[in-house]
Amino acid sequence: MDSGGFSLRKTKLPENKLCLINPQSRFALKYSTAAVERKRFYQHVSISQGEGGVFEINLDRRKLKTPGGKLFTVPNEALAIAVATEWDAQRDTLKFYTMHLTTLCNTALDNPTQRNKDQMINAALKFLETDTVCYRVDEPHALVELQKNEWDPVLHWIENRYNVTIGSSSSILGPEIPEATKDTFRQHLNSYNFWSLTGLEFVITQLKSVVLSLGMIDRHLSVEQAVLLSRLEEEFQIRHWGNVEWAHVYDMYDLRARTAAGTLFVHLSSENSTVKHKLLQD
């Protein structure tokens, strides 16, 4: 079925030629050059369902591969459409650094740092100990009040939502997070599958906040709200001292794009149902 530029037709492709480059060296090289731009080499983007129910991305008649050389497959149709749209939106030049969904899929497939779920959860929970919304200033008074008015409601929400105690502090050491709170969040994060956890850790890293990230994933905060709250002190300083306008706007939109992509990735990675074909026609 062809509609809207996407196809669910299965296509047989020729085997790749042998490559004499050391696989590990090639793997490291491709990940290290992810930011390099490349001229667009395909005209049409399509998706197809492969063995085991996974979905593949086709660039003309080539099947997309990961930087590590694996066949690029995603667990459901919704995520496949989102990734295909990302590739189709590229113009004359492929800007890989803007293709956040593709990058997250590559990370989940190749797992370049070879981590398991426990290691990913531990890394995510480290941000709880230094969470953006938990570190408060004790001066100037205007910023103290701004942090209290903007961050406290989110902090109270997550404490009630997960029945935990987090707190805040103006000490350089930050608040002391109870072990019971860490255990609660550990159990919650463990409920995510590997793909969703990959996306969630990415969002947490962008915002430097478990609180704001879960607020977004649970749809309590919008992307715009979460990003603004993560940059609260910076925005306060800009209002008082000014900024290089174009740089500030670029940073803001770049962070929004990364955060939005990570959040979408979490939700799509948790989606098990197949998208109705009508969606492909819209």
PDB file of C-alpha atoms in Angstrom:
ATOM      1  CA  MET A   1       0.000   0.000   0.000  1.00  0.00           C
ATOM      2  CA  ASP A   2       1.422   3.396  -1.052  1.00  0.00           C
ATOM      3  CA  SER A   3       0.109   6.568   0.518  1.00  0.00           C
ATOM      4  CA  GLY A   4       1.545   9.875   1.605  1.00  0.00           C
ATOM      5  CA  GLY A   5       5.040   8.818   0.452  1.00  0.00           C
ATOM      6  CA  PHE A   6       5.158   5.824   2.817  1.00  0.00           C
ATOM      7  CA  SER A   7       4.849   2.214   1.727  1.00  0.00           C
ATOM      8  CA  LEU A   8       4.158  -0.971   3.638  1.00  0.00           C
ATOM      9  CA  ARG A   9       5.349  -3.054   0.691  1.00  0.00           C
ATOM     10  CA  LYS A  10       8.178  -5.437   1.536  1.00  0.00           C
ATOM     11  CA  THR A  11      11.191  -5.024  -0.704  1.00  0.00           C
ATOM     12  CA  LYS A  12      14.087  -7.420  -1.294  1.00  0.00           C
ATOM     13  CA  LEU A  13      17.408  -5.661  -1.495  1.00  0.00           C
ATOM     14  CA  PRO A  14      20.830  -6.873  -2.672  1.00  0.00           C
ATOM     15  CA  GLU A  15      23.341  -8.003  -0.079  1.00  0.00           C
ATOM     16  CA  ASN A  16      25.928  -5.426   0.984  1.00  0.00           C
ATOM     17  CA  LYS A  17      29.453  -5.697  -0.353  1.00  0.00           C
ATOM     18  CA  LEU A  18      32.144  -6.865   2.022  1.00  0.00           C
ATOM     19  CA  CYS A  19      34.068  -4.153   3.764  1.00  0.00           C
ATOM     20  CA  LEU A  20      37.679  -4.652   4.787  1.00  0.00           C
ATOM     21  CA  ILE A  21      37.614  -1.927   7.430  1.00  0.00           C
ATOM     22  CA  ASN A  22      37.796  -3.187  11.000  1.00  0.00           C
ATOM     23  CA  PRO A  23      34.132  -3.291  12.225  1.00  0.00           C
ATOM     24  CA  GLN A  24      34.932  -1.729  15.592  1.00  0.00           C
ATOM     25  CA  SER A  25      36.910   1.106  13.994  1.00  0.00           C
ATOM     26  CA  ARG A  26      34.140   1.753  11.480  1.00  0.00           C
ATOM     27  CA  PHE A  27      31.585   1.734  14.310  1.00  0.00           C
ATOM     28  CA  ALA A  28      33.513   4.339  16.320  1.00  0.00           C
ATOM     29  CA  LEU A  29      34.177   6.458  13.226  1.00  0.00           C
ATOM     30  CA  LYS A  30      30.531   6.615  12.196  1.00  0.00           C
ATOM     31  CA  TYR A  31      29.421   7.680  15.660  1.00  0.00           C
ATOM     32  CA  SER A  32      32.180  10.294  15.912  1.00  0.00           C
ATOM     33  CA  THR A  33      31.137  11.857  12.574  1.00  0.00           C
ATOM     34  CA  ALA A  34      27.401  11.968  13.321  1.00  0.00           C
ATOM     35  CA  ALA A  35      27.393  15.776  13.152  1.00  0.00           C
ATOM     36  CA  VAL A  36      28.845  15.852   9.614  1.00  0.00           C
ATOM     37  CA  GLU A  37      26.460  16.972   6.877  1.00  0.00           C
ATOM     38  CA  ARG A  38      26.033  14.908   3.732  1.00  0.00           C
ATOM     39  CA  LYS A  39      24.366  15.512   0.389  1.00  0.00           C
ATOM     40  CA  ARG A  40      20.958  13.864   0.126  1.00  0.00           C
ATOM     41  CA  PHE A  41      21.398  10.643  -1.893  1.00  0.00           C
ATOM     42  CA  TYR A  42      17.787   9.389  -2.120  1.00  0.00           C
ATOM     43  CA  GLN A  43      14.503  10.601  -3.564  1.00  0.00           C
ATOM     44  CA  HIS A  44      11.826   8.567  -1.800  1.00  0.00           C
ATOM     45  CA  VAL A  45      11.385   7.410   1.797  1.00  0.00           C
ATOM     46  CA  SER A  46       9.162   4.473   2.674  1.00  0.00           C
ATOM     47  CA  ILE A  47       8.547   2.056   5.512  1.00  0.00           C
ATOM     48  CA  SER A  48       8.043  -1.694   5.322  1.00  0.00           C
ATOM     49  CA  GLN A  49       7.256  -4.412   7.837  1.00  0.00           C
ATOM     50  CA  GLY A  50       9.993  -6.965   8.324  1.00  0.00           C
ATOM     51  CA  GLU A  51      10.344 -10.275  10.086  1.00  0.00           C
ATOM     52  CA  GLY A  52       9.056 -10.462  13.627  1.00  0.00           C
ATOM     53  CA  GLY A  53       6.711  -7.523  13.137  1.00  0.00           C
ATOM     54  CA  VAL A  54       9.408  -4.833  13.263  1.00  0.00           C
ATOM     55  CA  PHE A  55       9.413  -1.942  10.803  1.00  0.00           C
ATOM     56  CA  GLU A  56      12.217  -0.853   8.497  1.00  0.00           C
ATOM     57  CA  ILE A  57      13.041   2.437   6.777  1.00  0.00           C
ATOM     58  CA  ASN A  58      13.778   2.387   3.044  1.00  0.00           C
ATOM     59  CA  LEU A  59      15.631   5.143   1.203  1.00  0.00           C
ATOM     60  CA  ASP A  60      14.623   4.425  -2.397  1.00  0.00           C
ATOM     61  CA  ARG A  61      15.447   0.680  -2.554  1.00  0.00           C
ATOM     62  CA  ARG A  62      18.117   0.755   0.168  1.00  0.00           C
ATOM     63  CA  LYS A  63      17.325  -0.356   3.669  1.00  0.00           C
ATOM     64  CA  LEU A  64      18.566   2.075   6.295  1.00  0.00           C
ATOM     65  CA  LYS A  65      21.362   0.808   8.543  1.00  0.00           C
ATOM     66  CA  THR A  66      22.698   2.015  11.881  1.00  0.00           C
ATOM     67  CA  PRO A  67      26.210   3.493  12.326  1.00  0.00           C
ATOM     68  CA  GLY A  68      27.148   0.095  13.770  1.00  0.00           C
ATOM     69  CA  GLY A  69      26.043  -1.680  10.591  1.00  0.00           C
ATOM     70  CA  LYS A  70      22.818  -3.212  11.908  1.00  0.00           C
ATOM     71  CA  LEU A  71      19.591  -3.177   9.966  1.00  0.00           C
ATOM     72  CA  PHE A  72      17.645  -0.143  11.166  1.00  0.00           C
ATOM     73  CA  THR A  73      14.431  -1.542  12.662  1.00  0.00           C
ATOM     74  CA  VAL A  74      11.904  -0.018  15.049  1.00  0.00           C
ATOM     75  CA  PRO A  75       9.320  -1.829  17.187  1.00  0.00           C
ATOM     76  CA  ASN A  76       6.151  -0.268  15.795  1.00  0.00           C
ATOM     77  CA  GLU A  77       4.612   1.540  12.868  1.00  0.00           C
ATOM     78  CA  ALA A  78       4.104   4.855  14.665  1.00  0.00           C
ATOM     79  CA  LEU A  79       7.821   5.260  15.376  1.00  0.00           C
ATOM     80  CA  ALA A  80       8.681   4.126  11.835  1.00  0.00           C
ATOM     81  CA  ILE A  81       6.458   6.859  10.365  1.00  0.00           C
ATOM     82  CA  ALA A  82       8.040   9.473  12.641  1.00  0.00           C
ATOM     83  CA  VAL A  83      11.584   8.459  11.618  1.00  0.00           C
ATOM     84  CA  ALA A  84      10.639   8.259   7.930  1.00  0.00           C
ATOM     85  CA  THR A  85       9.169  11.754   8.169  1.00  0.00           C
ATOM     86  CA  GLU A  86      12.465  12.959   9.653  1.00  0.00           C
ATOM     87  CA  TRP A  87      14.388  11.601   6.657  1.00  0.00           C
ATOM     88  CA  ASP A  88      11.822  12.852   4.158  1.00  0.00           C
ATOM     89  CA  ALA A  89      11.998  16.374   5.638  1.00  0.00           C
ATOM     90  CA  GLN A  90      15.720  16.675   4.820  1.00  0.00           C
ATOM     91  CA  ARG A  91      16.405  18.829   1.785  1.00  0.00           C
ATOM     92  CA  ASP A  92      19.504  18.907  -0.404  1.00  0.00           C
ATOM     93  CA  THR A  93      21.761  18.328   2.604  1.00  0.00           C
ATOM     94  CA  LEU A  94      21.272  15.775   5.361  1.00  0.00           C
ATOM     95  CA  LYS A  95      21.697  17.523   8.705  1.00  0.00           C
ATOM     96  CA  PHE A  96      22.172  14.545  10.988  1.00  0.00           C
ATOM     97  CA  TYR A  97      22.437  16.744  14.074  1.00  0.00           C
ATOM     98  CA  THR A  98      18.768  17.696  13.614  1.00  0.00           C
ATOM     99  CA  MET A  99      17.566  14.084  13.266  1.00  0.00           C
ATOM    100  CA  HIS A 100      17.025  13.347  16.941  1.00  0.00           C
ATOM    101  CA  LEU A 101      14.573  10.445  16.537  1.00  0.00           C
ATOM    102  CA  THR A 102      16.960   8.679  14.168  1.00  0.00           C
ATOM    103  CA  THR A 103      19.826   9.242  16.598  1.00  0.00           C
ATOM    104  CA  LEU A 104      17.821   7.804  19.512  1.00  0.00           C
ATOM    105  CA  CYS A 105      16.874   4.745  17.450  1.00  0.00           C
ATOM    106  CA  ASN A 106      20.530   4.223  16.515  1.00  0.00           C
ATOM    107  CA  THR A 107      21.477   4.460  20.191  1.00  0.00           C
ATOM    108  CA  ALA A 108      18.842   1.910  21.196  1.00  0.00           C
ATOM    109  CA  LEU A 109      19.829  -0.479  18.401  1.00  0.00           C
ATOM    110  CA  ASP A 110      23.622  -0.230  18.601  1.00  0.00           C
ATOM    111  CA  ASN A 111      23.879   0.526  22.341  1.00  0.00           C
ATOM    112  CA  PRO A 112      27.357   1.989  21.697  1.00  0.00           C
ATOM    113  CA  THR A 113      28.218   2.213  25.406  1.00  0.00           C
ATOM    114  CA  GLN A 114      27.007  -1.378  25.962  1.00  0.00           C
ATOM    115  CA  ARG A 115      24.894  -0.534  29.003  1.00  0.00           C
ATOM    116  CA  ASN A 116      22.020  -2.499  30.470  1.00  0.00           C
ATOM    117  CA  LYS A 117      18.820  -1.100  31.994  1.00  0.00           C
ATOM    118  CA  ASP A 118      20.213  -1.032  35.548  1.00  0.00           C
ATOM    119  CA  GLN A 119      23.171   1.089  34.445  1.00  0.00           C
ATOM    120  CA  MET A 120      20.896   3.464  32.535  1.00  0.00           C
ATOM    121  CA  ILE A 121      18.595   3.820  35.561  1.00  0.00           C
ATOM    122  CA  ASN A 122      21.564   4.542  37.838  1.00  0.00           C
ATOM    123  CA  ALA A 123      22.765   7.231  35.432  1.00  0.00           C
ATOM    124  CA  ALA A 124      19.310   8.818  35.314  1.00  0.00           C
ATOM    125  CA  LEU A 125      18.914   8.786  39.091  1.00  0.00           C
ATOM    126  CA  LYS A 126      22.225  10.623  39.541  1.00  0.00           C
ATOM    127  CA  PHE A 127      20.461  13.660  38.092  1.00  0.00           C
ATOM    128  CA  LEU A 128      17.928  13.456  40.933  1.00  0.00           C
ATOM    129  CA  GLU A 129      20.723  14.249  43.396  1.00  0.00           C
ATOM    130  CA  THR A 130      21.601  17.405  41.412  1.00  0.00           C
ATOM    131  CA  ASP A 131      18.156  18.150  39.987  1.00  0.00           C
ATOM    132  CA  THR A 132      17.748  21.631  38.538  1.00  0.00           C
ATOM    133  CA  VAL A 133      14.580  22.415  40.509  1.00  0.00           C
ATOM    134  CA  CYS A 134      16.111  21.270  43.811  1.00  0.00           C
ATOM    135  CA  TYR A 135      19.054  23.686  43.796  1.00  0.00           C
ATOM    136  CA  ARG A 136      18.015  27.133  45.009  1.00  0.00           C
ATOM    137  CA  VAL A 137      19.855  30.413  45.398  1.00  0.00           C
ATOM    138  CA  ASP A 138      19.660  32.510  48.568  1.00  0.00           C
ATOM    139  CA  GLU A 139      20.041  35.816  46.717  1.00  0.00           C
ATOM    140  CA  PRO A 140      19.011  38.029  44.988  1.00  0.00           C
ATOM    141  CA  HIS A 141      15.560  38.124  46.515  1.00  0.00           C
ATOM    142  CA  ALA A 142      13.795  38.428  43.148  1.00  0.00           C
ATOM    143  CA  LEU A 143      15.360  35.182  41.906  1.00  0.00           C
ATOM    144  CA  VAL A 144      14.654  33.436  45.218  1.00  0.00           C
ATOM    145  CA  GLU A 145      10.971  34.312  44.829  1.00  0.00           C
ATOM    146  CA  LEU A 146      10.946  33.357  41.149  1.00  0.00           C
ATOM    147  CA  GLN A 147      12.355  29.890  41.889  1.00  0.00           C
ATOM    148  CA  LYS A 148       9.888  29.407  44.710  1.00  0.00           C
ATOM    149  CA  ASN A 149       6.894  30.479  42.636  1.00  0.00           C
ATOM    150  CA  GLU A 150       7.836  28.539  39.506  1.00  0.00           C
ATOM    151  CA  TRP A 151       9.602  25.424  40.811  1.00  0.00           C
ATOM    152  CA  ASP A 152       7.719  24.657  44.041  1.00  0.00           C
ATOM    153  CA  PRO A 153       4.418  23.760  42.306  1.00  0.00           C
ATOM    154  CA  VAL A 154       6.182  21.219  40.072  1.00  0.00           C
ATOM    155  CA  LEU A 155       8.118  19.809  43.014  1.00  0.00           C
ATOM    156  CA  HIS A 156       4.924  19.442  45.053  1.00  0.00           C
ATOM    157  CA  TRP A 157       3.193  17.804  42.089  1.00  0.00           C
ATOM    158  CA  ILE A 158       5.818  15.095  41.646  1.00  0.00           C
ATOM    159  CA  GLU A 159       6.013  14.412  45.398  1.00  0.00           C
ATOM    160  CA  ASN A 160       2.248  13.865  45.463  1.00  0.00           C
ATOM    161  CA  ARG A 161       2.183  11.979  42.164  1.00  0.00           C
ATOM    162  CA  TYR A 162       4.764   9.411  43.268  1.00  0.00           C
ATOM    163  CA  ASN A 163       4.235   9.680  47.039  1.00  0.00           C
ATOM    164  CA  VAL A 164       7.862  10.632  47.667  1.00  0.00           C
ATOM    165  CA  THR A 165       9.881  13.304  49.464  1.00  0.00           C
ATOM    166  CA  ILE A 166      12.455  15.300  47.486  1.00  0.00           C
ATOM    167  CA  GLY A 167      12.729  18.811  48.878  1.00  0.00           C
ATOM    168  CA  SER A 168      15.036  21.663  47.883  1.00  0.00           C
ATOM    169  CA  SER A 169      18.097  23.385  49.303  1.00  0.00           C
ATOM    170  CA  SER A 170      20.325  26.417  48.795  1.00  0.00           C
ATOM    171  CA  SER A 171      23.292  24.426  50.096  1.00  0.00           C
ATOM    172  CA  ILE A 172      26.036  23.629  47.598  1.00  0.00           C
ATOM    173  CA  LEU A 173      25.482  19.974  48.503  1.00  0.00           C
ATOM    174  CA  GLY A 174      21.842  20.151  47.507  1.00  0.00           C
ATOM    175  CA  PRO A 175      18.980  18.367  49.290  1.00  0.00           C
ATOM    176  CA  GLU A 176      19.495  14.926  50.796  1.00  0.00           C
ATOM    177  CA  ILE A 177      17.288  12.584  48.798  1.00  0.00           C
ATOM    178  CA  PRO A 178      15.804   9.784  50.966  1.00  0.00           C
ATOM    179  CA  GLU A 179      16.628   6.219  49.917  1.00  0.00           C
ATOM    180  CA  ALA A 180      12.900   5.455  49.830  1.00  0.00           C
ATOM    181  CA  THR A 181      12.476   8.147  47.165  1.00  0.00           C
ATOM    182  CA  LYS A 182      15.303   6.708  45.081  1.00  0.00           C
ATOM    183  CA  ASP A 183      13.812   3.211  45.392  1.00  0.00           C
ATOM    184  CA  THR A 184      10.417   4.474  44.235  1.00  0.00           C
ATOM    185  CA  PHE A 185      11.869   6.135  41.169  1.00  0.00           C
ATOM    186  CA  ARG A 186      14.094   3.131  40.484  1.00  0.00           C
ATOM    187  CA  GLN A 187      11.030   0.872  40.397  1.00  0.00           C
ATOM    188  CA  HIS A 188       9.199   3.345  38.190  1.00  0.00           C
ATOM    189  CA  LEU A 189      12.067   3.679  35.708  1.00  0.00           C
ATOM    190  CA  ASN A 190      12.425  -0.091  35.608  1.00  0.00           C
ATOM    191  CA  SER A 191       8.877  -0.302  34.257  1.00  0.00           C
ATOM    192  CA  TYR A 192      10.057   1.337  30.994  1.00  0.00           C
ATOM    193  CA  ASN A 193      11.316  -0.857  28.188  1.00  0.00           C
ATOM    194  CA  PHE A 194      14.895  -0.382  26.940  1.00  0.00           C
ATOM    195  CA  TRP A 195      13.869   1.898  24.079  1.00  0.00           C
ATOM    196  CA  SER A 196      11.662   4.159  26.208  1.00  0.00           C
ATOM    197  CA  LEU A 197      14.351   4.343  28.863  1.00  0.00           C
ATOM    198  CA  THR A 198      16.835   5.444  26.193  1.00  0.00           C
ATOM    199  CA  GLY A 199      14.544   8.337  25.333  1.00  0.00           C
ATOM    200  CA  LEU A 200      13.819   9.246  28.947  1.00  0.00           C
ATOM    201  CA  GLU A 201      17.497   9.338  29.873  1.00  0.00           C
ATOM    202  CA  PHE A 202      18.088  11.611  26.866  1.00  0.00           C
ATOM    203  CA  VAL A 203      15.377  14.029  28.057  1.00  0.00           C
ATOM    204  CA  ILE A 204      16.727  14.005  31.620  1.00  0.00           C
ATOM    205  CA  THR A 205      20.192  14.801  30.291  1.00  0.00           C
ATOM    206  CA  GLN A 206      18.868  17.729  28.240  1.00  0.00           C
ATOM    207  CA  LEU A 207      16.928  19.295  31.123  1.00  0.00           C
ATOM    208  CA  LYS A 208      19.290  18.104  33.868  1.00  0.00           C
ATOM    209  CA  SER A 209      16.162  17.266  35.810  1.00  0.00           C
ATOM    210  CA  VAL A 210      14.300  14.075  36.647  1.00  0.00           C
ATOM    211  CA  VAL A 211      11.447  16.166  38.059  1.00  0.00           C
ATOM    212  CA  LEU A 212      10.858  18.205  34.898  1.00  0.00           C
ATOM    213  CA  SER A 213      11.341  15.193  32.627  1.00  0.00           C
ATOM    214  CA  LEU A 214       8.746  13.073  34.401  1.00  0.00           C
ATOM    215  CA  GLY A 215       6.466  16.102  34.529  1.00  0.00           C
ATOM    216  CA  MET A 216       6.610  16.180  30.732  1.00  0.00           C
ATOM    217  CA  ILE A 217       6.344  12.424  30.191  1.00  0.00           C
ATOM    218  CA  ASP A 218       3.286  12.350  32.483  1.00  0.00           C
ATOM    219  CA  ARG A 219       1.834  15.282  30.494  1.00  0.00           C
ATOM    220  CA  HIS A 220       1.770  17.603  33.486  1.00  0.00           C
ATOM    221  CA  LEU A 221       4.112  20.026  31.678  1.00  0.00           C
ATOM    222  CA  SER A 222       4.416  21.008  28.042  1.00  0.00           C
ATOM    223  CA  VAL A 223       7.787  20.980  26.312  1.00  0.00           C
ATOM    224  CA  GLU A 224       7.856  24.774  26.333  1.00  0.00           C
ATOM    225  CA  GLN A 225       7.095  24.907  30.070  1.00  0.00           C
ATOM    226  CA  ALA A 226       9.701  22.273  30.972  1.00  0.00           C
ATOM    227  CA  VAL A 227      12.429  23.951  28.913  1.00  0.00           C
ATOM    228  CA  LEU A 228      11.657  27.377  30.367  1.00  0.00           C
ATOM    229  CA  LEU A 229      11.695  25.992  33.914  1.00  0.00           C
ATOM    230  CA  SER A 230      15.046  24.291  33.248  1.00  0.00           C
ATOM    231  CA  ARG A 231      16.487  27.657  32.135  1.00  0.00           C
ATOM    232  CA  LEU A 232      14.830  29.763  34.839  1.00  0.00           C
ATOM    233  CA  GLU A 233      17.989  31.277  36.319  1.00  0.00           C
ATOM    234  CA  GLU A 234      19.490  31.890  32.884  1.00  0.00           C
ATOM    235  CA  GLU A 235      16.317  33.640  31.707  1.00  0.00           C
ATOM    236  CA  PHE A 236      16.331  35.750  34.876  1.00  0.00           C
ATOM    237  CA  GLN A 237      19.921  36.860  34.238  1.00  0.00           C
ATOM    238  CA  ILE A 238      19.151  37.629  30.590  1.00  0.00           C
ATOM    239  CA  ARG A 239      16.234  39.869  31.544  1.00  0.00           C
ATOM    240  CA  HIS A 240      18.498  41.803  33.879  1.00  0.00           C
ATOM    241  CA  TRP A 241      21.774  41.902  31.950  1.00  0.00           C
ATOM    242  CA  GLY A 242      20.801  41.266  28.363  1.00  0.00           C
ATOM    243  CA  ASN A 243      22.156  38.654  25.949  1.00  0.00           C
ATOM    244  CA  VAL A 244      23.359  37.925  22.454  1.00  0.00           C
ATOM    245  CA  GLU A 245      19.845  37.623  21.055  1.00  0.00           C
ATOM    246  CA  TRP A 246      20.415  35.228  18.161  1.00  0.00           C
ATOM    247  CA  ALA A 247      22.466  32.862  20.338  1.00  0.00           C
ATOM    248  CA  HIS A 248      19.838  32.820  23.067  1.00  0.00           C
ATOM    249  CA  VAL A 249      17.036  32.098  20.594  1.00  0.00           C
ATOM    250  CA  TYR A 250      19.055  29.357  18.886  1.00  0.00           C
ATOM    251  CA  ASP A 251      19.868  27.658  22.204  1.00  0.00           C
ATOM    252  CA  MET A 252      16.256  27.856  23.313  1.00  0.00           C
ATOM    253  CA  TYR A 253      14.833  26.303  20.142  1.00  0.00           C
ATOM    254  CA  ASP A 254      17.568  23.680  19.951  1.00  0.00           C
ATOM    255  CA  LEU A 255      16.801  22.558  23.503  1.00  0.00           C
ATOM    256  CA  ARG A 256      13.084  22.516  22.731  1.00  0.00           C
ATOM    257  CA  ALA A 257      13.680  20.385  19.643  1.00  0.00           C
ATOM    258  CA  ARG A 258      15.823  17.860  21.517  1.00  0.00           C
ATOM    259  CA  THR A 259      13.436  17.699  24.460  1.00  0.00           C
ATOM    260  CA  ALA A 260      10.366  17.348  22.245  1.00  0.00           C
ATOM    261  CA  ALA A 261      12.010  14.593  20.198  1.00  0.00           C
ATOM    262  CA  GLY A 262      13.052  12.695  23.317  1.00  0.00           C
ATOM    263  CA  THR A 263       9.564  12.943  24.804  1.00  0.00           C
ATOM    264  CA  LEU A 264       7.947  11.808  21.556  1.00  0.00           C
ATOM    265  CA  PHE A 265      10.414   8.929  21.374  1.00  0.00           C
ATOM    266  CA  VAL A 266       9.431   7.767  24.874  1.00  0.00           C
ATOM    267  CA  HIS A 267       5.741   7.751  23.995  1.00  0.00           C
ATOM    268  CA  LEU A 268       6.183   6.139  20.579  1.00  0.00           C
ATOM    269  CA  SER A 269       8.532   3.492  21.980  1.00  0.00           C
ATOM    270  CA  SER A 270       5.816   2.546  24.439  1.00  0.00           C
ATOM    271  CA  GLU A 271       3.233   2.236  21.657  1.00  0.00           C
ATOM    272  CA  ASN A 272       2.428  -1.385  20.823  1.00  0.00           C
ATOM    273  CA  SER A 273      -0.547  -0.978  18.537  1.00  0.00           C
ATOM    274  CA  THR A 274      -0.240  -0.539  14.789  1.00  0.00           C
ATOM    275  CA  VAL A 275      -1.198   2.789  13.351  1.00  0.00           C
ATOM    276  CA  LYS A 276      -4.325   2.624  11.223  1.00  0.00           C
ATOM    277  CA  HIS A 277      -3.564   2.887   7.520  1.00  0.00           C
ATOM    278  CA  LYS A 278      -5.772   5.980   7.311  1.00  0.00           C
ATOM    279  CA  LEU A 279      -3.100   7.888   9.243  1.00  0.00           C
ATOM    280  CA  LEU A 280      -0.719   7.239   6.371  1.00  0.00           C
ATOM    281  CA  GLN A 281      -3.100   9.013   4.039  1.00  0.00           C
ATOM    282  CA  ASP A 282      -3.478  12.188   6.108  1.00  0.00           C
TER     283      ASP A 282
END
